[in-house]
One Martini backbone bead per residue (centre of mass of N, CA, C, O) as a GRO file, in nm:
protein
  175
    1UNK     BB    1   6.996  11.301  10.397
    2UNK     BB    2   7.261  11.198  10.253
    3UNK     BB    3   7.271  11.414   9.991
    4UNK     BB    4   7.260  11.675  10.211
    5UNK     BB    5   7.459  11.624  10.324
    6UNK     BB    6   7.714  11.609  10.190
    7UNK     BB    7   7.655  11.885   9.990
    8UNK     BB    8   7.815  12.048  10.244
    9UNK     BB    9   8.116  11.889  10.180
   10UNK     BB   10   8.105  11.943   9.859
   11UNK     BB   11   8.132  12.255   9.850
   12UNK     BB   12   8.378  12.356   9.607
   13UNK     BB   13   8.416  12.110   9.449
   14UNK     BB   14   8.490  11.890   9.230
   15UNK     BB   15   8.515  11.667   8.986
   16UNK     BB   16   8.676  11.382   8.907
   17UNK     BB   17   8.651  11.397   8.592
   18UNK     BB   18   8.722  11.729   8.539
   19UNK     BB   19   9.049  11.756   8.733
   20UNK     BB   20   9.187  11.475   8.680
   21UNK     BB   21   9.025  11.218   8.509
   22UNK     BB   22   8.936  10.994   8.344
   23UNK     BB   23   8.627  10.814   8.300
   24UNK     BB   24   8.568  10.445   8.220
   25UNK     BB   25   8.456  10.239   8.008
   26UNK     BB   26   8.450   9.945   7.894
   27UNK     BB   27   8.377   9.662   7.720
   28UNK     BB   28   8.255   9.421   7.554
   29UNK     BB   29   8.309   9.084   7.481
   30UNK     BB   30   8.074   8.849   7.478
   31UNK     BB   31   8.214   8.640   7.391
   32UNK     BB   32   8.416   8.463   7.621
   33UNK     BB   33   8.440   8.189   7.551
   34UNK     BB   34   8.621   8.276   7.337
   35UNK     BB   35   8.804   8.560   7.443
   36UNK     BB   36   8.825   8.423   7.756
   37UNK     BB   37   9.126   8.360   8.007
   38UNK     BB   38   9.298   8.192   8.189
   39UNK     BB   39   9.635   8.271   8.170
   40UNK     BB   40   9.723   7.952   8.187
   41UNK     BB   41   9.520   7.834   7.903
   42UNK     BB   42   9.729   7.930   7.697
   43UNK     BB   43   9.979   7.853   7.532
   44UNK     BB   44  10.297   7.915   7.457
   45UNK     BB   45  10.211   7.889   7.131
   46UNK     BB   46  10.046   8.053   7.066
   47UNK     BB   47   9.964   8.263   6.784
   48UNK     BB   48   9.796   8.387   6.980
   49UNK     BB   49   9.794   8.706   7.133
   50UNK     BB   50   9.761   8.784   7.477
   51UNK     BB   51   9.579   9.008   7.700
   52UNK     BB   52   9.520   9.167   7.958
   53UNK     BB   53   9.222   9.153   8.157
   54UNK     BB   54   9.001   9.359   8.283
   55UNK     BB   55   8.658   9.221   8.517
   56UNK     BB   56   8.681   9.325   8.785
   57UNK     BB   57   8.582   9.142   9.080
   58UNK     BB   58   8.689   9.175   9.376
   59UNK     BB   59   8.718   9.257   9.630
   60UNK     BB   60   8.994   9.534   9.665
   61UNK     BB   61   9.247   9.683   9.768
   62UNK     BB   62   9.526   9.893   9.561
   63UNK     BB   63   9.553   9.542   9.459
   64UNK     BB   64   9.547   9.294   9.214
   65UNK     BB   65   9.551   9.028   8.997
   66UNK     BB   66   9.523   8.961   8.718
   67UNK     BB   67   9.373   8.651   8.549
   68UNK     BB   68   9.293   8.767   8.262
   69UNK     BB   69   9.283   8.699   7.868
   70UNK     BB   70   9.279   8.814   7.551
   71UNK     BB   71   9.195   8.802   7.233
   72UNK     BB   72   9.441   9.064   7.033
   73UNK     BB   73   9.462   8.974   6.718
   74UNK     BB   74   9.495   9.184   6.560
   75UNK     BB   75   9.346   9.428   6.718
   76UNK     BB   76   9.101   9.266   6.765
   77UNK     BB   77   8.965   9.131   6.542
   78UNK     BB   78   8.803   8.881   6.588
   79UNK     BB   79   8.569   9.106   6.763
   80UNK     BB   80   8.494   9.301   6.536
   81UNK     BB   81   8.359   9.126   6.362
   82UNK     BB   82   8.116   9.018   6.559
   83UNK     BB   83   7.988   9.308   6.620
   84UNK     BB   84   7.967   9.398   6.330
   85UNK     BB   85   7.792   9.210   6.264
   86UNK     BB   86   7.527   9.180   6.482
   87UNK     BB   87   7.524   9.532   6.551
   88UNK     BB   88   7.711   9.736   6.314
   89UNK     BB   89   7.904   9.818   6.534
   90UNK     BB   90   8.201   9.837   6.713
   91UNK     BB   91   8.148  10.023   6.920
   92UNK     BB   92   7.941   9.917   7.118
   93UNK     BB   93   8.194   9.749   7.273
   94UNK     BB   94   8.414   9.927   7.178
   95UNK     BB   95   8.535  10.078   7.446
   96UNK     BB   96   8.780  10.343   7.488
   97UNK     BB   97   9.069  10.247   7.274
   98UNK     BB   98   9.268  10.487   7.396
   99UNK     BB   99   9.280  10.323   7.703
  100UNK     BB  100   9.451  10.114   7.585
  101UNK     BB  101   9.753   9.997   7.799
  102UNK     BB  102   9.687  10.178   8.047
  103UNK     BB  103   9.743  10.334   8.316
  104UNK     BB  104   9.571  10.313   8.638
  105UNK     BB  105   9.276  10.248   8.778
  106UNK     BB  106   9.026   9.966   8.924
  107UNK     BB  107   8.692   9.872   8.914
  108UNK     BB  108   8.403   9.652   9.063
  109UNK     BB  109   8.076   9.793   8.961
  110UNK     BB  110   7.904   9.523   9.095
  111UNK     BB  111   7.842   9.551   9.479
  112UNK     BB  112   7.829   9.448   9.827
  113UNK     BB  113   8.123   9.567  10.002
  114UNK     BB  114   8.223   9.813   9.793
  115UNK     BB  115   8.475  10.053   9.718
  116UNK     BB  116   8.723   9.930   9.520
  117UNK     BB  117   9.043  10.034   9.463
  118UNK     BB  118   9.290   9.981   9.217
  119UNK     BB  119   9.581   9.881   9.005
  120UNK     BB  120   9.654   9.960   8.651
  121UNK     BB  121   9.864   9.814   8.448
  122UNK     BB  122  10.030   9.828   8.191
  123UNK     BB  123   9.889   9.611   7.937
  124UNK     BB  124   9.562   9.661   8.000
  125UNK     BB  125   9.227   9.578   7.912
  126UNK     BB  126   8.901   9.677   7.977
  127UNK     BB  127   8.584   9.629   8.099
  128UNK     BB  128   8.266   9.728   8.210
  129UNK     BB  129   8.298   9.574   8.516
  130UNK     BB  130   8.616   9.770   8.480
  131UNK     BB  131   8.675  10.007   8.490
  132UNK     BB  132   8.819  10.308   8.467
  133UNK     BB  133   9.096  10.545   8.561
  134UNK     BB  134   9.251  10.834   8.442
  135UNK     BB  135   9.495  11.019   8.515
  136UNK     BB  136   9.656  11.320   8.405
  137UNK     BB  137   9.870  11.262   8.650
  138UNK     BB  138  10.049  11.036   8.736
  139UNK     BB  139  10.179  11.137   9.016
  140UNK     BB  140   9.855  11.103   9.119
  141UNK     BB  141   9.777  10.772   9.136
  142UNK     BB  142   9.811  10.724   9.441
  143UNK     BB  143   9.632  10.964   9.522
  144UNK     BB  144   9.371  10.848   9.454
  145UNK     BB  145   9.386  10.579   9.556
  146UNK     BB  146   9.370  10.678   9.862
  147UNK     BB  147   9.075  10.872   9.806
  148UNK     BB  148   8.916  10.653   9.704
  149UNK     BB  149   8.945  10.440   9.952
  150UNK     BB  150   8.805  10.640  10.100
  151UNK     BB  151   8.547  10.633  10.309
  152UNK     BB  152   8.405  10.922  10.217
  153UNK     BB  153   8.399  10.770   9.909
  154UNK     BB  154   8.210  10.520   9.977
  155UNK     BB  155   7.976  10.711  10.086
  156UNK     BB  156   7.930  10.839   9.831
  157UNK     BB  157   7.899  10.621   9.624
  158UNK     BB  158   7.663  10.468   9.758
  159UNK     BB  159   7.451  10.729   9.774
  160UNK     BB  160   7.458  10.747   9.460
  161UNK     BB  161   7.465  10.422   9.343
  162UNK     BB  162   7.487  10.185   9.594
  163UNK     BB  163   7.596   9.898   9.368
  164UNK     BB  164   7.666  10.087   9.152
  165UNK     BB  165   8.008  10.123   9.016
  166UNK     BB  166   8.021  10.346   8.748
  167UNK     BB  167   8.153  10.555   8.558
  168UNK     BB  168   7.898  10.768   8.550
  169UNK     BB  169   7.913  10.825   8.896
  170UNK     BB  170   8.272  10.821   8.973
  171UNK     BB  171   8.273  11.079   8.797
  172UNK     BB  172   8.093  11.275   9.012
  173UNK     BB  173   8.295  11.260   9.230
  174UNK     BB  174   8.394  11.433   9.466
  175UNK     BB  175   8.751  11.648   9.557
   0.00000   0.00000   0.00000
């Protein structure tokens, strides 16, 4: 019943991923204990390059601090080598690198509290547990933030995917 009602509501609209944004799942850090830290853990003088890391998080609409960092020394060389050695190809875990460090919108992939979208500031890498949308027109980022946090989109996301708000489901939401 929910889906048939939504079919009528959204008749004639286009999918989010088609016209408004590139919706992507992020990397899988595989060995988080080795490559991921809370932002206060790495030493200030560290020879490693630590970058902000978006890995889902708690329910939060509009904004949430990124408290994690990822070791991205030499463009993630150690992580990429580990993944390639274990799984044969770095692309199996290092997803959507062309969108790393770009501003966008993010949300938590799995949540029992519902769908909540927040700003992803420039300069971060995103994880599979924190999928992202990268608006095609930068001036629409805050508009899309508002639309995606609306009650109708939350209802639609839940109807489409239950508690799993993976990029493949959110990309299908009609706007």
